[in-house]
Amino acid sequence: MSLITNVMDHSLDDGYAEAAARKKSQGEGGLPKTLRAKLGLAAGLVLAALVVTVGAAQARVAAPVVAKERQELIDRIDRETADADRLESDVDTLRDDVDARRRAALKQSGGSTEADLVGVLSGASAVHGRGVKLVVNDAKEASSGGDATDPRETSDFSDTGRLRDRDMQRVVNGLWASGAEAVSINGQRLTALSAIRAAGDAILVDNKPLVPPYTVLAVGDGERLSTRFQNSADGLYLHALEENFGIRATISTEGDVRLPAAPSVIVRTAQPDAEQTEKGTS
């Protein structure tokens, strides 16, 4: 019973009691807790204000330098773009010169007709004639996002109102199947080696990005080509894009459309091996 009585009378350990008394005595001689908290908060606010002021001053000092560097970068981009345009023009001029010289050489060798046909079919020669003009553009109010369950969301294009690379592939394939003899998109001649792909939100033709609206020119029997394309599965697919997603498309027949030659296409004439020919006939 004496042990229980001692525990009840001395529930707090003597060491804890001494520590509590010492803390109480130190608190009475120092600043109140609320005052210390206020002083700490004030010091923090002053420090934050100082940091913001110094940052603003540095930004104000650096602004002219940043603006100058930005303008220099813009000027450099403009110069490089102008140089690229000039070089592209030089390439077109040289390509026309090479094509003219090749034609002259082929005429002297008596193979002009066959070479011209090969050049037209391969895209190595510029062509013109009757055909159709198909202009395809994104929806007027194309919005980002969309329904993730929509089948058009399976590609990199998040906007259901934008034309995709595979949409353009179907349009071009539909024109070929409808009787087109030569096709170009925004001045890019298509060949058997051409590829229509996507990079981000851009449609690429032979790795060159195109900007909407997309103007598709096709050489062929204008009226027949237009009718057959619009009644084909690919033409109906394009019409469905117009009805369901706001894609804009207009097609018209043209009396004379002009398509440039495809870059980096060289026509080579292969000669049969006489030895192998003799073996085949023997």
Coordinates of C-alpha atoms in Angstrom, one line a residue:
M1 CA 0.0 0.0 0.0
S2 CA 2.9 2.4 0.7
L3 CA 4.2 1.9 -2.9
I4 CA 0.8 2.6 -4.4
T5 CA 0.4 5.7 -2.2
N6 CA 3.9 6.9 -3.3
V7 CA 3.1 6.5 -6.9
M8 CA -0.1 8.4 -6.6
D9 CA 1.5 11.2 -4.7
H10 CA 4.5 11.5 -7.1
S11 CA 3.1 10.7 -10.5
L12 CA 5.5 13.0 -12.3
D13 CA 9.2 12.0 -12.2
D14 CA 11.4 14.4 -10.4
G15 CA 13.6 15.0 -13.4
Y16 CA 10.6 16.0 -15.5
A17 CA 9.5 18.4 -12.8
E18 CA 12.9 20.0 -12.6
A19 CA 13.0 20.5 -16.5
A20 CA 9.5 22.0 -16.5
A21 CA 10.4 24.4 -13.8
R22 CA 13.6 25.4 -15.5
K23 CA 11.8 26.0 -18.8
K24 CA 9.2 28.1 -17.1
S25 CA 11.8 30.3 -15.4
Q26 CA 13.6 30.9 -18.7
G27 CA 10.4 31.8 -20.5
E28 CA 9.6 34.4 -17.9
G29 CA 12.9 36.2 -18.5
G30 CA 12.7 36.1 -22.4
L31 CA 10.2 37.4 -25.0
P32 CA 6.7 36.2 -25.1
K33 CA 6.0 33.4 -27.7
T34 CA 3.6 35.5 -29.6
L35 CA 6.1 38.4 -29.9
R36 CA 8.8 36.0 -31.1
A37 CA 6.5 34.6 -33.7
K38 CA 5.6 38.0 -35.0
L39 CA 9.2 39.1 -35.2
G40 CA 10.1 35.9 -37.1
L41 CA 7.2 36.4 -39.5
A42 CA 8.2 40.1 -40.1
A43 CA 11.8 39.1 -40.7
G44 CA 10.6 36.5 -43.2
L45 CA 8.5 39.0 -45.1
V46 CA 11.4 41.5 -45.2
L47 CA 13.7 38.8 -46.6
A48 CA 11.1 37.8 -49.2
A49 CA 10.5 41.4 -50.2
L50 CA 14.3 41.9 -50.5
V51 CA 14.6 38.9 -52.8
V52 CA 11.7 40.1 -55.0
T53 CA 13.2 43.6 -55.3
V54 CA 16.6 42.3 -56.2
G55 CA 15.2 39.9 -58.8
A56 CA 13.1 42.7 -60.3
A57 CA 16.1 45.0 -60.5
Q58 CA 18.2 42.3 -62.2
A59 CA 15.4 41.6 -64.7
R60 CA 15.1 45.3 -65.5
V61 CA 18.8 45.5 -66.1
A62 CA 18.9 42.4 -68.2
A63 CA 15.8 43.2 -70.3
P64 CA 17.6 45.3 -72.9
V65 CA 20.2 42.5 -73.3
V66 CA 17.6 39.8 -73.7
A67 CA 15.7 41.9 -76.2
K68 CA 18.8 42.6 -78.2
E69 CA 19.7 38.9 -78.3
R70 CA 16.2 38.0 -79.3
Q71 CA 16.3 40.5 -82.2
E72 CA 19.7 39.2 -83.3
L73 CA 18.3 35.6 -83.3
I74 CA 15.3 36.7 -85.4
D75 CA 17.5 38.5 -87.9
R76 CA 19.7 35.4 -88.1
I77 CA 16.7 33.2 -88.8
D78 CA 15.5 35.7 -91.5
R79 CA 18.9 35.6 -93.2
E80 CA 19.2 31.9 -93.1
T81 CA 15.6 31.5 -94.5
A82 CA 16.5 33.9 -97.3
D83 CA 19.6 31.9 -98.1
A84 CA 17.7 28.7 -98.1
D85 CA 15.1 30.2 -100.5
R86 CA 17.9 31.4 -102.7
L87 CA 19.6 28.0 -102.7
E88 CA 16.3 26.3 -103.5
S89 CA 15.8 28.6 -106.4
D90 CA 19.3 27.8 -107.7
V91 CA 18.5 24.1 -107.3
D92 CA 15.3 24.5 -109.4
T93 CA 17.2 26.4 -112.1
L94 CA 20.0 23.8 -112.2
R95 CA 17.4 21.0 -112.3
D96 CA 15.7 22.6 -115.3
D97 CA 19.0 23.0 -117.0
V98 CA 20.0 19.3 -116.4
D99 CA 16.5 18.2 -117.7
A100 CA 16.9 20.3 -120.8
R101 CA 20.4 18.9 -121.5
R102 CA 19.2 15.3 -120.9
R103 CA 16.4 15.8 -123.3
A104 CA 18.8 17.2 -125.9
A105 CA 21.1 14.2 -125.5
L106 CA 18.3 11.7 -125.7
K107 CA 16.9 13.3 -128.9
Q108 CA 20.4 12.9 -130.5
S109 CA 20.4 9.2 -129.5
G110 CA 16.9 8.7 -130.9
G111 CA 15.3 7.7 -127.6
S112 CA 13.3 10.9 -126.9
T113 CA 9.8 9.5 -126.9
E114 CA 10.5 6.6 -124.6
A115 CA 12.6 8.8 -122.3
D116 CA 9.8 11.4 -122.1
L117 CA 7.3 8.8 -121.1
V118 CA 9.5 7.4 -118.4
G119 CA 10.2 10.9 -117.2
V120 CA 6.5 11.7 -116.9
L121 CA 5.6 8.5 -115.2
S122 CA 8.5 8.7 -112.7
G123 CA 7.9 12.3 -111.9
A124 CA 11.3 13.4 -113.2
S125 CA 9.8 15.7 -115.8
A126 CA 7.5 18.7 -115.3
V127 CA 4.0 18.1 -116.8
H128 CA 0.9 20.0 -117.6
G129 CA -2.5 19.3 -119.0
R130 CA -6.2 18.9 -118.1
G131 CA -6.9 17.8 -114.6
V132 CA -8.5 18.6 -111.3
K133 CA -7.7 21.0 -108.4
L134 CA -8.6 19.7 -104.9
V135 CA -8.2 22.1 -102.0
V136 CA -8.5 20.5 -98.5
N137 CA -8.3 22.5 -95.3
D138 CA -8.8 22.0 -91.5
A139 CA -12.1 22.8 -89.9
K140 CA -12.7 26.5 -89.2
E141 CA -12.9 26.1 -85.5
A142 CA -10.6 23.2 -84.9
S143 CA -10.3 22.7 -81.1
S144 CA -7.7 20.7 -79.2
G145 CA -8.5 17.8 -77.1
G146 CA -11.6 15.8 -78.1
D147 CA -13.1 12.5 -77.2
A148 CA -10.4 9.9 -76.5
T149 CA -12.8 7.2 -77.8
D150 CA -13.0 8.8 -81.2
P151 CA -11.3 6.8 -83.9
R152 CA -9.5 9.9 -85.2
E153 CA -7.7 10.1 -81.8
T154 CA -5.5 7.1 -82.6
S155 CA -2.8 9.2 -84.3
D156 CA -0.6 12.0 -83.0
F157 CA -3.3 14.6 -84.0
S158 CA -5.3 15.5 -80.9
D159 CA -7.6 17.8 -82.9
T160 CA -10.4 16.0 -84.6
G161 CA -10.9 19.0 -86.9
R162 CA -7.5 18.8 -88.4
L163 CA -6.6 16.8 -91.5
R164 CA -4.1 14.0 -90.7
D165 CA -1.4 12.3 -92.8
R166 CA -3.5 9.2 -93.4
D167 CA -6.4 11.3 -94.5
M168 CA -4.2 12.8 -97.1
Q169 CA -2.9 9.4 -98.1
R170 CA -6.4 8.2 -98.8
V171 CA -7.1 11.4 -100.9
V172 CA -4.0 10.9 -103.0
N173 CA -4.6 7.1 -103.5
G174 CA -8.2 7.9 -104.5
L175 CA -7.0 10.2 -107.2
W176 CA -4.5 7.7 -108.5
A177 CA -7.1 5.0 -108.6
S178 CA -9.5 7.3 -110.3
G179 CA -7.2 7.8 -113.3
A180 CA -4.7 10.6 -112.3
E181 CA -1.5 10.5 -114.3
A182 CA 0.5 12.9 -112.1
V183 CA -0.2 14.4 -108.7
S184 CA 1.3 17.1 -106.5
I185 CA 0.5 18.5 -103.1
N186 CA 1.4 22.2 -102.4
G187 CA 3.9 22.1 -105.3
Q188 CA 5.5 18.8 -104.2
R189 CA 5.4 16.3 -107.0
L190 CA 4.5 12.7 -105.9
T191 CA 6.4 9.7 -107.2
A192 CA 6.5 6.0 -106.5
L193 CA 9.0 6.8 -103.8
S194 CA 7.0 9.6 -102.1
A195 CA 5.9 9.2 -98.5
I196 CA 3.2 11.1 -96.7
R197 CA 3.9 11.1 -93.0
A198 CA 3.3 13.1 -89.9
A199 CA 5.7 14.9 -87.5
G200 CA 3.8 16.3 -84.5
D201 CA 0.9 18.3 -86.0
A202 CA 2.5 18.7 -89.5
I203 CA 2.0 16.7 -92.6
L204 CA 5.2 15.8 -94.4
V205 CA 5.6 14.9 -98.1
D206 CA 9.1 13.5 -98.7
N207 CA 10.1 14.9 -95.3
K208 CA 9.1 18.5 -96.3
P209 CA 6.4 20.0 -94.0
L210 CA 3.2 21.3 -95.6
V211 CA 1.1 24.2 -94.4
P212 CA -2.7 24.1 -94.9
P213 CA -4.7 24.6 -97.0
Y214 CA -3.5 21.6 -99.0
T215 CA -3.8 22.1 -102.7
V216 CA -3.7 18.8 -104.6
L217 CA -3.3 19.0 -108.4
A218 CA -3.8 16.0 -110.5
V219 CA -3.4 15.7 -114.3
G220 CA -6.0 13.5 -116.0
D221 CA -9.3 13.6 -117.8
G222 CA -10.8 16.5 -115.7
E223 CA -14.5 15.7 -115.7
R224 CA -14.1 12.0 -115.6
L225 CA -11.4 12.1 -112.9
S226 CA -13.5 14.4 -110.7
T227 CA -16.6 12.3 -111.0
R228 CA -14.8 9.0 -110.4
F229 CA -13.0 10.3 -107.4
Q230 CA -16.0 11.8 -105.7
N231 CA -17.9 8.5 -106.2
S232 CA -15.0 6.3 -105.0
A233 CA -14.6 5.0 -101.5
D234 CA -11.8 7.6 -100.8
G235 CA -14.0 10.4 -102.1
L236 CA -16.8 9.3 -99.9
Y237 CA -14.3 9.1 -97.0
L238 CA -13.4 12.8 -97.6
H239 CA -17.0 13.7 -97.7
A240 CA -17.6 12.0 -94.4
L241 CA -14.7 14.1 -92.9
E242 CA -16.6 17.2 -94.1
E243 CA -19.9 16.1 -92.6
N244 CA -18.6 14.8 -89.3
F245 CA -15.5 16.8 -88.5
G246 CA -15.9 20.1 -90.4
I247 CA -13.0 19.4 -92.8
R248 CA -13.3 21.7 -95.8
A249 CA -12.8 20.5 -99.3
T250 CA -13.5 21.8 -102.8
I251 CA -12.8 20.2 -106.1
S252 CA -12.9 21.7 -109.5
T253 CA -11.9 20.8 -113.1
E254 CA -9.0 22.7 -114.7
G255 CA -8.2 23.2 -118.3
D256 CA -4.4 23.3 -117.7
V257 CA -2.7 22.3 -114.4
R258 CA 1.1 22.5 -114.2
L259 CA 3.1 20.1 -112.0
P260 CA 6.8 20.6 -111.3
A261 CA 9.4 17.8 -111.6
A262 CA 10.1 15.9 -108.4
P263 CA 13.5 16.7 -106.8
S264 CA 16.3 14.1 -106.7
V265 CA 14.7 11.9 -109.3
I266 CA 17.1 10.7 -112.0
V267 CA 16.0 8.6 -115.0
R268 CA 18.5 6.0 -116.0
T269 CA 18.2 3.8 -119.0
A270 CA 19.3 0.2 -118.5
Q271 CA 20.6 -1.8 -121.5
P272 CA 20.2 -5.5 -121.7
D273 CA 23.3 -7.6 -121.3
A274 CA 24.1 -9.1 -124.7
E275 CA 25.8 -12.2 -123.2
Q276 CA 22.8 -13.0 -121.0
T277 CA 20.4 -12.4 -124.0
E278 CA 22.4 -14.9 -126.1
K279 CA 22.2 -17.5 -123.4
G280 CA 18.5 -17.0 -123.1
T281 CA 17.9 -17.6 -126.8
S282 CA 20.2 -20.6 -127.1

